[in-house]
Amino acid sequence: MSDDLSHLLNHLGEDRPHGFDAVVPPVVQSGNFAYPTVAAMRAVVQQEFERPLYTRGHNPTVATVRRKLAALEHAEDALLFSSGSAAIAAAVIAFTKAGDHVVCVHKPYSWTRKLLSELLVRFGVETTYVDGTDAENYRRAIRPNTALLITESPNSLTFELQDLAAVAAIARENGIVTLCDNSYSSPLFQNPIDLGIDLVAHSGTKYLNGHSDVVCGVLAGRAEHMRQVMAHEFMTLGAAPSPHDAWLLMRGLRTLELRVHRSADSAERVARFLAAHPKVRRVHWPGLESHPQHALARRQMQRCAGLMTIDLDAPDEAAVERFCDGLRRFLIAVSWGGYESLQWPVCALKGPSGYYTDLPFTLVRLYIGLEDPDLLIADLENALARM
Ligand SMILES: *Cc1c(COP(=O)(O)O)cnc(C)c1O
């Protein structure tokens, strides 16, 4: 573990003398803060976003975590939200207005798509979805009123990459802001800001917290951008995290490096096993040499994380269900990033966010957790045999 990263995860932003010298910073579980004089109150009100007045705007526990998150993403500042979707929504709303146009990668996270296609259209913001495997598709979709380019690399379920440096360069030429949903990679495997992207969003629910016990989100970027979001969308939409959730996130961050490398190591072994199996048509995982964008993955990501989608050579849904129900060590569940390995079959996805109805029923997303990878592979082998 590099010294900088150890310092960041374990010490940065922690104010031990003001926390009773406790090794673990205390959670400041208070909604508001009181001051001894009018003058003291007035001084705090002048700096409402930097000093504790009211927890929707500033809380010392949240502030500690924000410093760590900003440092992890090589950003000047970061905001913590009550969900990843809230972070993405705040960013999109902050950088668009009625009459504007957005270009977004096709097949983004389902609720990002819903935000753009169902909520923002009501306020006069239009979106074009593009195949992001060719960055020039972003350029071709730009109009005079385009205000924001949205990337999610790799994107949900099909793990297609966008060349983030190329998209950022196209945006800069045209004076357009860029946003990248970096939940898949975590800040340890990809840093979009280093590639020229302006705003980075995370579902902190996934790898960052890493224990499946908190829903939270992150937005990181330049100080002026964060200040703008803080003063408007963050405060008015009010999707602030609870101090206790921020504290749990801080605990999760201490083991971030151990967890993501374990998950990625195991994912690599699982992906290679599955890619060689006759009942698996294709493994969508950018770390495999057979992935059509493997070279780009090597260029812009440090590693590929523990999420992949497999395409089963199954004749019907019943066969897919036999495989899924036959897995003993993969819980059937949404989300990912915790200890436990998960499976998410496309044939079970027809819900209110159901944008995946155009995907084949043979796809099953797997999250490779922190269990013994030999046991996971044996479990997959067994379930494939029953399919
Ligand atoms: C989970 C997820 C989100 C949404 O985050 P929440 O914390 O669930 O609101 C956004 N993008 C991606 C890629 C995700 O996996």
Tab-separated table of N, CA and C and ligand atoms in Angstrom, residues 82-86 88 109 112 152 156 181 183-184 202-206 215-217 307 335-336 365, ligand 1:
chain	number	residue	atom	x	y	z
A	82	SER	N	-26.865	11.733	-0.228
A	82	SER	CA	-27.549	10.586	0.392
A	82	SER	C	-27.704	9.411	-0.581
A	83	SER	N	-27.359	9.589	-1.858
A	83	SER	CA	-27.323	8.459	-2.796
A	83	SER	C	-26.508	8.859	-4.023
A	84	GLY	N	-26.061	7.863	-4.766
A	84	GLY	CA	-25.358	8.147	-6.017
A	84	GLY	C	-26.273	8.826	-7.019
A	85	SER	N	-27.536	8.410	-7.036
A	85	SER	CA	-28.490	9.020	-7.964
A	85	SER	C	-28.680	10.499	-7.642
A	86	ALA	N	-28.691	10.844	-6.363
A	86	ALA	CA	-28.816	12.255	-5.964
A	86	ALA	C	-27.604	13.055	-6.435
A	88	ILE	N	-25.695	12.410	-9.075
A	88	ILE	CA	-25.786	12.552	-10.537
A	88	ILE	C	-26.855	13.579	-10.892
A	109	TYR	N	-26.599	3.819	-16.389
A	109	TYR	CA	-27.314	3.337	-15.202
A	109	TYR	C	-28.796	3.710	-15.355
A	112	THR	N	-30.187	7.018	-14.133
A	112	THR	CA	-29.618	8.169	-14.849
A	112	THR	C	-30.431	8.392	-16.116
A	152	GLU	N	-20.145	7.103	-18.745
A	152	GLU	CA	-20.166	6.107	-17.663
A	152	GLU	C	-19.302	4.984	-18.205
A	156	SER	N	-23.158	0.467	-17.606
A	156	SER	CA	-23.841	-0.594	-16.864
A	156	SER	C	-24.174	-1.782	-17.762
A	181	ASP	N	-19.597	8.976	-14.568
A	181	ASP	CA	-19.996	8.081	-13.477
A	181	ASP	C	-18.890	7.030	-13.359
A	183	SER	N	-18.443	4.850	-10.806
A	183	SER	CA	-18.757	3.875	-9.741
A	183	SER	C	-18.078	2.533	-9.977
A	184	TYR	N	-18.059	2.084	-11.246
A	184	TYR	CA	-17.534	0.748	-11.540
A	184	TYR	C	-16.080	0.593	-11.103
A	202	HIS	N	-19.958	9.156	-8.106
A	202	HIS	CA	-19.879	7.773	-7.631
A	202	HIS	C	-21.143	7.408	-6.898
A	203	SER	N	-21.573	6.176	-7.071
A	203	SER	CA	-22.463	5.595	-6.083
A	203	SER	C	-21.554	5.107	-4.960
A	204	GLY	N	-21.524	5.840	-3.846
A	204	GLY	CA	-20.684	5.441	-2.704
A	204	GLY	C	-21.185	4.167	-2.051
A	205	THR	N	-22.407	3.805	-2.430
A	205	THR	CA	-23.050	2.565	-1.982
A	205	THR	C	-22.221	1.338	-2.362
A	206	LYS	N	-21.462	1.443	-3.449
A	206	LYS	CA	-20.800	0.279	-4.025
A	206	LYS	C	-19.427	0.083	-3.377
A	215	VAL	N	-26.433	3.579	1.705
A	215	VAL	CA	-26.655	4.145	0.372
A	215	VAL	C	-26.160	5.581	0.412
A	216	CYS	N	-25.199	5.925	-0.462
A	216	CYS	CA	-24.672	7.294	-0.479
A	216	CYS	C	-24.042	7.583	-1.829
A	217	GLY	N	-23.748	8.857	-2.098
A	217	GLY	CA	-23.188	9.231	-3.396
A	217	GLY	C	-22.170	10.343	-3.275
A	307	LEU	N	-17.059	-6.568	-11.435
A	307	LEU	CA	-18.396	-6.710	-12.001
A	307	LEU	C	-18.259	-7.158	-13.446
A	335	SER	N	-27.490	-4.063	-6.819
A	335	SER	CA	-26.322	-3.416	-6.207
A	335	SER	C	-25.114	-4.353	-6.230
A	336	TRP	N	-24.041	-3.945	-5.604
A	336	TRP	CA	-22.793	-4.705	-5.606
A	336	TRP	C	-21.762	-3.903	-4.808
A	365	ARG	N	-25.618	-10.600	-14.882
A	365	ARG	CA	-24.505	-9.826	-14.314
A	365	ARG	C	-24.042	-10.496	-13.026
B	1	LIG	C1	-25.691	2.033	-8.128
B	1	LIG	C2	-25.274	2.923	-9.208
B	1	LIG	C3	-25.751	4.251	-9.291
B	1	LIG	C4	-26.760	4.827	-8.316
B	1	LIG	O1	-26.275	4.929	-7.031
B	1	LIG	P1	-27.229	4.862	-5.745
B	1	LIG	O2	-26.279	5.013	-4.611
B	1	LIG	O3	-27.912	3.529	-5.789
B	1	LIG	O4	-28.212	5.958	-5.859
B	1	LIG	C5	-25.287	5.049	-10.320
B	1	LIG	N1	-24.417	4.572	-11.245
B	1	LIG	C6	-23.950	3.319	-11.205
B	1	LIG	C7	-22.981	2.871	-12.239
B	1	LIG	C8	-24.351	2.441	-10.187
B	1	LIG	O5	-23.883	1.193	-10.174
